[in-house]
Short mmCIF file of C-alpha atoms in Angstrom, two decimals:
data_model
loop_
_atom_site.label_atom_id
_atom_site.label_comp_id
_atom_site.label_asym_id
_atom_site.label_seq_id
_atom_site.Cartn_x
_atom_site.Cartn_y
_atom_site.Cartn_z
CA UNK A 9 73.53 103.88 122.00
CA UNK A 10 74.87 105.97 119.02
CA UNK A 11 77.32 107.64 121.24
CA UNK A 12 78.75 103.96 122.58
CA UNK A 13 79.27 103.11 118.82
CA UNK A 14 80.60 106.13 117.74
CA UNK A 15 82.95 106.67 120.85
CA UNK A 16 85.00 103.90 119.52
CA UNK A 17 85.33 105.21 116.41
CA UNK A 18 86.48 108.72 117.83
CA UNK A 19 88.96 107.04 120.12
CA UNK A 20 90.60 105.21 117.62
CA UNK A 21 90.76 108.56 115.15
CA UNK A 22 92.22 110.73 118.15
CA UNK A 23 94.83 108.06 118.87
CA UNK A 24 96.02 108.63 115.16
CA UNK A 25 95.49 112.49 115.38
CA UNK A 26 97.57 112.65 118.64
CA UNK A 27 99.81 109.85 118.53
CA UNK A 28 99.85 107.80 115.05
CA UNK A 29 101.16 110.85 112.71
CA UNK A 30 98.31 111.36 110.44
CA UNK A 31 95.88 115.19 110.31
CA UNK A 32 92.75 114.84 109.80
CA UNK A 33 90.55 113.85 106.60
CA UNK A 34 88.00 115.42 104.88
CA UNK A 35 85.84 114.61 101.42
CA UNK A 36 86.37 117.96 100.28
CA UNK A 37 88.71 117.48 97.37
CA UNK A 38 88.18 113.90 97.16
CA UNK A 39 87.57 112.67 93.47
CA UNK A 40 85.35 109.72 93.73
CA UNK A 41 85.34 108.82 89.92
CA UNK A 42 89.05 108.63 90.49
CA UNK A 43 88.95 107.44 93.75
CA UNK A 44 92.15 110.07 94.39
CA UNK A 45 92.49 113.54 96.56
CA UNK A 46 94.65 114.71 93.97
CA UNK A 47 95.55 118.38 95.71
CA UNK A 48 96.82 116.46 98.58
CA UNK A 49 99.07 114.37 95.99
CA UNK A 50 100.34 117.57 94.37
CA UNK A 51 100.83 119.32 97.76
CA UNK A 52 103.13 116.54 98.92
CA UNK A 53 105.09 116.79 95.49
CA UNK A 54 105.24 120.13 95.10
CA UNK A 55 106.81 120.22 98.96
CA UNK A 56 109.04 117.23 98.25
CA UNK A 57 109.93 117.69 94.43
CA UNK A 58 109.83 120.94 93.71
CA UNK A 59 112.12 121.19 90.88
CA UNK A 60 110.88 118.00 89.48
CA UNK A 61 107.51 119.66 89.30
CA UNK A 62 108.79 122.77 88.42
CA UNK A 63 110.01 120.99 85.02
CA UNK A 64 106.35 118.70 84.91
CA UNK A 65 104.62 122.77 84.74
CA UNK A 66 106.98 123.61 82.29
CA UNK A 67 106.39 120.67 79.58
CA UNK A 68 102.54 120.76 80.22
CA UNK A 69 101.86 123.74 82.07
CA UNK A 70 98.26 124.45 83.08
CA UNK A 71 97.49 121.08 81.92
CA UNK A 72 100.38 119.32 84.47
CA UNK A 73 97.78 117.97 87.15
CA UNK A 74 95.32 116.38 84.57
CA UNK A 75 98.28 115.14 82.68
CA UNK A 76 99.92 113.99 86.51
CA UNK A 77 96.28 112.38 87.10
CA UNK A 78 96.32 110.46 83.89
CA UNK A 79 99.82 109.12 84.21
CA UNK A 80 99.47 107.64 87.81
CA UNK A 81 96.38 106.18 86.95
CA UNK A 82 98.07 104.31 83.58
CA UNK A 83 101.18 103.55 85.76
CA UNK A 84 98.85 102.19 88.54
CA UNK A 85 96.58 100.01 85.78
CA UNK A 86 100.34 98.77 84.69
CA UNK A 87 101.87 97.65 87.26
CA UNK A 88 99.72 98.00 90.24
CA UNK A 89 99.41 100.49 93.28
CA UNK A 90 101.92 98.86 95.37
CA UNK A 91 104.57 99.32 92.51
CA UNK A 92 103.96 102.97 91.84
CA UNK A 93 104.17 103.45 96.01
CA UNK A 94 107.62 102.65 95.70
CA UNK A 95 109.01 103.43 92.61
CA UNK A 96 106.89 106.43 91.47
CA UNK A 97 106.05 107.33 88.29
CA UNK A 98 107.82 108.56 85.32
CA UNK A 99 106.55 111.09 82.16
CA UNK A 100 108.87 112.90 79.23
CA UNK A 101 112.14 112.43 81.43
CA UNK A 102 110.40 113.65 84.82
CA UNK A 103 110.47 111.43 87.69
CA UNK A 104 107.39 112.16 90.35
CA UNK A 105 107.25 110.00 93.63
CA UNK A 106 104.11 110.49 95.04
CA UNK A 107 105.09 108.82 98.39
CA UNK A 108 108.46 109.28 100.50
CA UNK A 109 110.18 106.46 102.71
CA UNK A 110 111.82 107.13 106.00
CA UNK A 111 115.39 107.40 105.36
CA UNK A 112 117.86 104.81 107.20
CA UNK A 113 119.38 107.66 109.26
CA UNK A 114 118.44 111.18 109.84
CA UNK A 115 121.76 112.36 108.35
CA UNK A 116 120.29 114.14 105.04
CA UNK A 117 118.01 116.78 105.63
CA UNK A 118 116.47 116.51 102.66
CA UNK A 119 115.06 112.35 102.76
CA UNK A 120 114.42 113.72 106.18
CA UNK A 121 112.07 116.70 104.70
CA UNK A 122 110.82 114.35 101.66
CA UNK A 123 109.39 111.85 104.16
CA UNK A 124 107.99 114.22 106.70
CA UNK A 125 106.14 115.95 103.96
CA UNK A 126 104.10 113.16 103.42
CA UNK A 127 100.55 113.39 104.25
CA UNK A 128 98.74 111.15 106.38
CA UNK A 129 95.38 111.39 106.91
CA UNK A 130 92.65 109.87 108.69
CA UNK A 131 89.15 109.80 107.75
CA UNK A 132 85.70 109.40 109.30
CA UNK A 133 82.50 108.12 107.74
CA UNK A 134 84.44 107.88 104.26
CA UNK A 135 81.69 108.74 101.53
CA UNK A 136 83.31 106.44 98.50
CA UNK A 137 80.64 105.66 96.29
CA UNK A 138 79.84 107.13 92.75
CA UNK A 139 77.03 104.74 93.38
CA UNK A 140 75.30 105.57 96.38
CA UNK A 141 75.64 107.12 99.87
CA UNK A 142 77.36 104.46 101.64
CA UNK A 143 80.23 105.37 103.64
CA UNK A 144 83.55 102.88 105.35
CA UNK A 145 83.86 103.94 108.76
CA UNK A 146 87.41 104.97 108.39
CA UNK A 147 90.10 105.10 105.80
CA UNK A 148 93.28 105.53 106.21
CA UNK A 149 95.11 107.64 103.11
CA UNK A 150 98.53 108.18 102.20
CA UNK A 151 98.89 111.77 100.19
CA UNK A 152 95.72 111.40 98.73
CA UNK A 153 95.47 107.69 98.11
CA UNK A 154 93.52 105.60 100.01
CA UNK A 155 95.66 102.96 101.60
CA UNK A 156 93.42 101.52 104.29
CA UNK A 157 89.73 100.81 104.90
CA UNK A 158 88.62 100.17 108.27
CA UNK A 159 84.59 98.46 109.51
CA UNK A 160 84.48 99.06 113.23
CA UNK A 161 81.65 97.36 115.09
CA UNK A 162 81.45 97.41 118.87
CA UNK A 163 79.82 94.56 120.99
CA UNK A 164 78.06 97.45 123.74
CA UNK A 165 76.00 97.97 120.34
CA UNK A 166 75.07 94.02 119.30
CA UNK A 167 78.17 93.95 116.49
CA UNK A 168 81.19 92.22 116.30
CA UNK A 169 83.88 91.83 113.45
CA UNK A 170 82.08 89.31 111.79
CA UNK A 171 79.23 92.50 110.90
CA UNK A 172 82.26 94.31 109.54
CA UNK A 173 83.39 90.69 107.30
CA UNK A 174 79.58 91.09 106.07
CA UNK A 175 79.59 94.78 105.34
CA UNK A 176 83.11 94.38 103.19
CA UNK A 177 81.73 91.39 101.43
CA UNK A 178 77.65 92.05 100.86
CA UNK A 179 77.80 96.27 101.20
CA UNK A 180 80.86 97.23 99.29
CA UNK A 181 80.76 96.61 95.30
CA UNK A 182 84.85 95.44 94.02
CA UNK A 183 83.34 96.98 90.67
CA UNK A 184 84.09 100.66 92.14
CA UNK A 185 88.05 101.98 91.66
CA UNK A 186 88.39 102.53 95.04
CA UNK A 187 88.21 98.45 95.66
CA UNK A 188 89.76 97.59 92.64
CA UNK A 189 92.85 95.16 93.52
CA UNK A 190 95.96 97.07 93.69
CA UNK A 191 94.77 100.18 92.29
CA UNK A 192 93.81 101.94 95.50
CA UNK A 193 92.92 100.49 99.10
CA UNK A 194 95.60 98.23 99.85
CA UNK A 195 93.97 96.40 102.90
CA UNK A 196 90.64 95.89 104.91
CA UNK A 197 90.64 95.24 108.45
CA UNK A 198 87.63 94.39 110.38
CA UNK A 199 87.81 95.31 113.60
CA UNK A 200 86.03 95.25 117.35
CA UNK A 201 86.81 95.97 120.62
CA UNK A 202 88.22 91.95 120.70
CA UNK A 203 89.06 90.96 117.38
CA UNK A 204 90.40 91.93 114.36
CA UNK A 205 90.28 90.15 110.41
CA UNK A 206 92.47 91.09 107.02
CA UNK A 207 91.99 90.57 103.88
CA UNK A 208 93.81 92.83 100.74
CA UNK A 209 90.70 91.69 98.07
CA UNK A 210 87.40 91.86 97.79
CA UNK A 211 85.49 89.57 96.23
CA UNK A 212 81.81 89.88 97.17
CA UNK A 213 80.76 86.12 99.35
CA UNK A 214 84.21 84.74 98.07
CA UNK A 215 85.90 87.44 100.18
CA UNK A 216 88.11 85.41 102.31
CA UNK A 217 89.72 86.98 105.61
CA UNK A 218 92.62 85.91 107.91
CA UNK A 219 92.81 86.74 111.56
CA UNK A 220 94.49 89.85 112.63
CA UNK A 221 95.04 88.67 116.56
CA UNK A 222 98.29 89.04 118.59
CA UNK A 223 97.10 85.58 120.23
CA UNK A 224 95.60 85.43 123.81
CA UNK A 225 98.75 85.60 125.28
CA UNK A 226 100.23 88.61 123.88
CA UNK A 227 103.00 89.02 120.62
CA UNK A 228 105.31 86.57 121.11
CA UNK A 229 103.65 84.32 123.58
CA UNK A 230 102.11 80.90 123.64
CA UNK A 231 98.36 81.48 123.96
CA UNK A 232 94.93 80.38 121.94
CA UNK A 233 93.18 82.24 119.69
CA UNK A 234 91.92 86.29 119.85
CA UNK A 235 93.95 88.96 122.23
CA UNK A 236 94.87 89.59 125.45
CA UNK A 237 92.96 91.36 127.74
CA UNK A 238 94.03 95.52 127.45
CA UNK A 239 93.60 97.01 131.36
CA UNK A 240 94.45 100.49 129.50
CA UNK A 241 92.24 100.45 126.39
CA UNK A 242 90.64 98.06 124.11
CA UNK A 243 92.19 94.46 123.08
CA UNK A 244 92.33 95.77 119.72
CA UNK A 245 94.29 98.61 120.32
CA UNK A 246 97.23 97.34 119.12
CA UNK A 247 95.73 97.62 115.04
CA UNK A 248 96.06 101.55 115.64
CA UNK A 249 99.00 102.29 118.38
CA UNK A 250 101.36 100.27 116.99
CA UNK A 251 100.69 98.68 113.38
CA UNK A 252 98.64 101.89 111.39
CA UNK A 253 101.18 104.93 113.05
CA UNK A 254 102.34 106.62 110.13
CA UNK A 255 106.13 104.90 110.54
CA UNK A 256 104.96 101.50 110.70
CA UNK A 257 102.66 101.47 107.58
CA UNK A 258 105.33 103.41 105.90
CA UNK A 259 107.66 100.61 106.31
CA UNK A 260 105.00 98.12 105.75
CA UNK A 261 104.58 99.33 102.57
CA UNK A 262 108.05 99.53 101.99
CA UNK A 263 109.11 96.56 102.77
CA UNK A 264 106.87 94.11 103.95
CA UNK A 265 103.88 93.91 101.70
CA UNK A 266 104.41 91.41 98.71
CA UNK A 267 102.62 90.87 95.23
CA UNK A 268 102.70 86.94 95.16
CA UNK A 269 101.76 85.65 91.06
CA UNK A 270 100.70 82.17 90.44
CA UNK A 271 99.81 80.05 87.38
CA UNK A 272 97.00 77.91 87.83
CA UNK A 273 96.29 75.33 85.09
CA UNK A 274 92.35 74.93 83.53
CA UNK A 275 91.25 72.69 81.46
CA UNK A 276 88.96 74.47 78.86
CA UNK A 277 87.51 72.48 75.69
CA UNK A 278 89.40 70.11 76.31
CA UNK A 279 92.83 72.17 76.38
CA UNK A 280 95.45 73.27 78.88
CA UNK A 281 94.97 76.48 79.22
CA UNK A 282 97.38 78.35 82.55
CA UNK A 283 95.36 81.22 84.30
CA UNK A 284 98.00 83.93 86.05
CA UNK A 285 96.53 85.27 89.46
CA UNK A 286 97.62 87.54 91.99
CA UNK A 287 97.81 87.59 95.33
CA UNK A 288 98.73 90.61 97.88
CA UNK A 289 100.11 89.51 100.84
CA UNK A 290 99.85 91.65 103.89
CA UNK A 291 102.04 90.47 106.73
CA UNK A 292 99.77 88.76 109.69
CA UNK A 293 100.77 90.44 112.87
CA UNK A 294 102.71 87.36 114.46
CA UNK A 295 104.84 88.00 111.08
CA UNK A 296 105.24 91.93 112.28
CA UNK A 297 105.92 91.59 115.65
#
């Protein structure tokens, strides 16, 4: 039985491996405190920024990566994950992305270069917690930041996706940086061999998720609810092949993800009083396709 649930897991991690542009992950260097694999983030700049960094060691030299740890973690409590993705972060006159976009056309070498330094990796069992043991079956992480966490239960084994709702909402505490809205995971997808659910915030039993189907008849097609049937893999397949290669989430987070803010008016002691919340809106895949 623990080979049947596993083998899905290891299917969908050699798909990325071979196929979706991402190495493989390890909780070697991870920082859990920080919930950051900081040598990955100052391998990718380093290969991408060299003489940005070059001047970073020269104002704060062996103090740069504390000083680059504490900066991205202000910028990110400022204005939010998603914002320091694209715009990277700024300190004393240096300018640091710590993520590169694929260029429109392959014409300069060095976007080219920039973007294919990035580092994508994949990452089994993901041990999170400064808490506890408890692990996420897979995240997804984009030069040392995770991006995307991923539940995968498998009917051969009794589970389906909504076990994977209950873990994210019941098993995983929002307290914890890692979970922390915009500041580090970016998206939760619960997943099984038929269906798959979204959300982008966690929120305990309040945790509300939107289905992540292609529709029974296929993208594009008039059909009811889940997938259609897959003859050459699972009905899910299309979460990993086509939506979470490397290029696509690139360009999801480039263009396609969106920080919606709304005022909401309360009446407290008697008072008007407007509450601002936010909302990140990850594209359903109907949107995608």
């Amino acid at each position: 039985m623990e080979y049947k649930e596993k083998r899905f897991e290891y299917d969908i991690e050699t798909s990325l491996l071979l196929s979706g542009g991402y190495t493989k992950g390890d909780m070697s260097t991870y920082d859990k405190s920080n919930a950051i694999d900081l040598p990955k983030l100052i391998s990718f700049i380093k290969a991408s920024q060299e003489n940005e960094w070059n001047r970073y060691e020269l104002i704060y030299g062996i103090d740069a990566e504390r000083r680059l740890l504490k900066r991205f973690n202000e910028e990110v409590n400022t204005h939010g994950l998603l914002h320091v993705l694209r715009n990277g972060i700024s300190d004393r006159g240096v300018k640091l992305k710590v993520c590169s976009f694929k260029p429109e056309s392959t014409l300069n070498q060095k976007l080219v270069d920039s973007y294919n330094a990035n580092i994508m990796t994949v990452t089994r069992q993901f041990a999170y917690s400064t808490e506890n043991k408890n692990t996420i079956d897979m995240a997804l992480s984009l030069n040392g930041i995770p991006v995307v966490a991923l539940e995968l239960k498998n009917q051969i084994t009794g589970q389906s996706v909504e076990n994977a709702k209950a873990q994210f909402m019941y098993d995983r505490n929002p307290k914890e940086l890692c979970f922390h809205f915009n500041k580090r995971f970016l998206v939760y997808f619960a997943v099984d061999l038929y269906e798959v659910a979204m959300t982008t915030t966690l929120k305990k039993n309040e945790t509300f998720f939107l289905p992540f189907n292609q529709g029974s008849g296929g993208a594009g097609n008039v059909g009811g609810a889940g997938n259609p049937e897959n003859p050459d893999g699972y009905n899910t397949s299309y979460l990993w092949e086509e939506v979470l290669t490397k290029d696509s989430l690139m360009n999801i987070i480039q263009r396609f993800l969106h920080v919606s803010v709304e005022k909401v008016k309360e009446i407290k002691n008697g008072e008007e009083v407007f509450k601002t919340s936010q909302k990140l809106i990850f594209p359903r895949y109907h949107q995608l396709d």
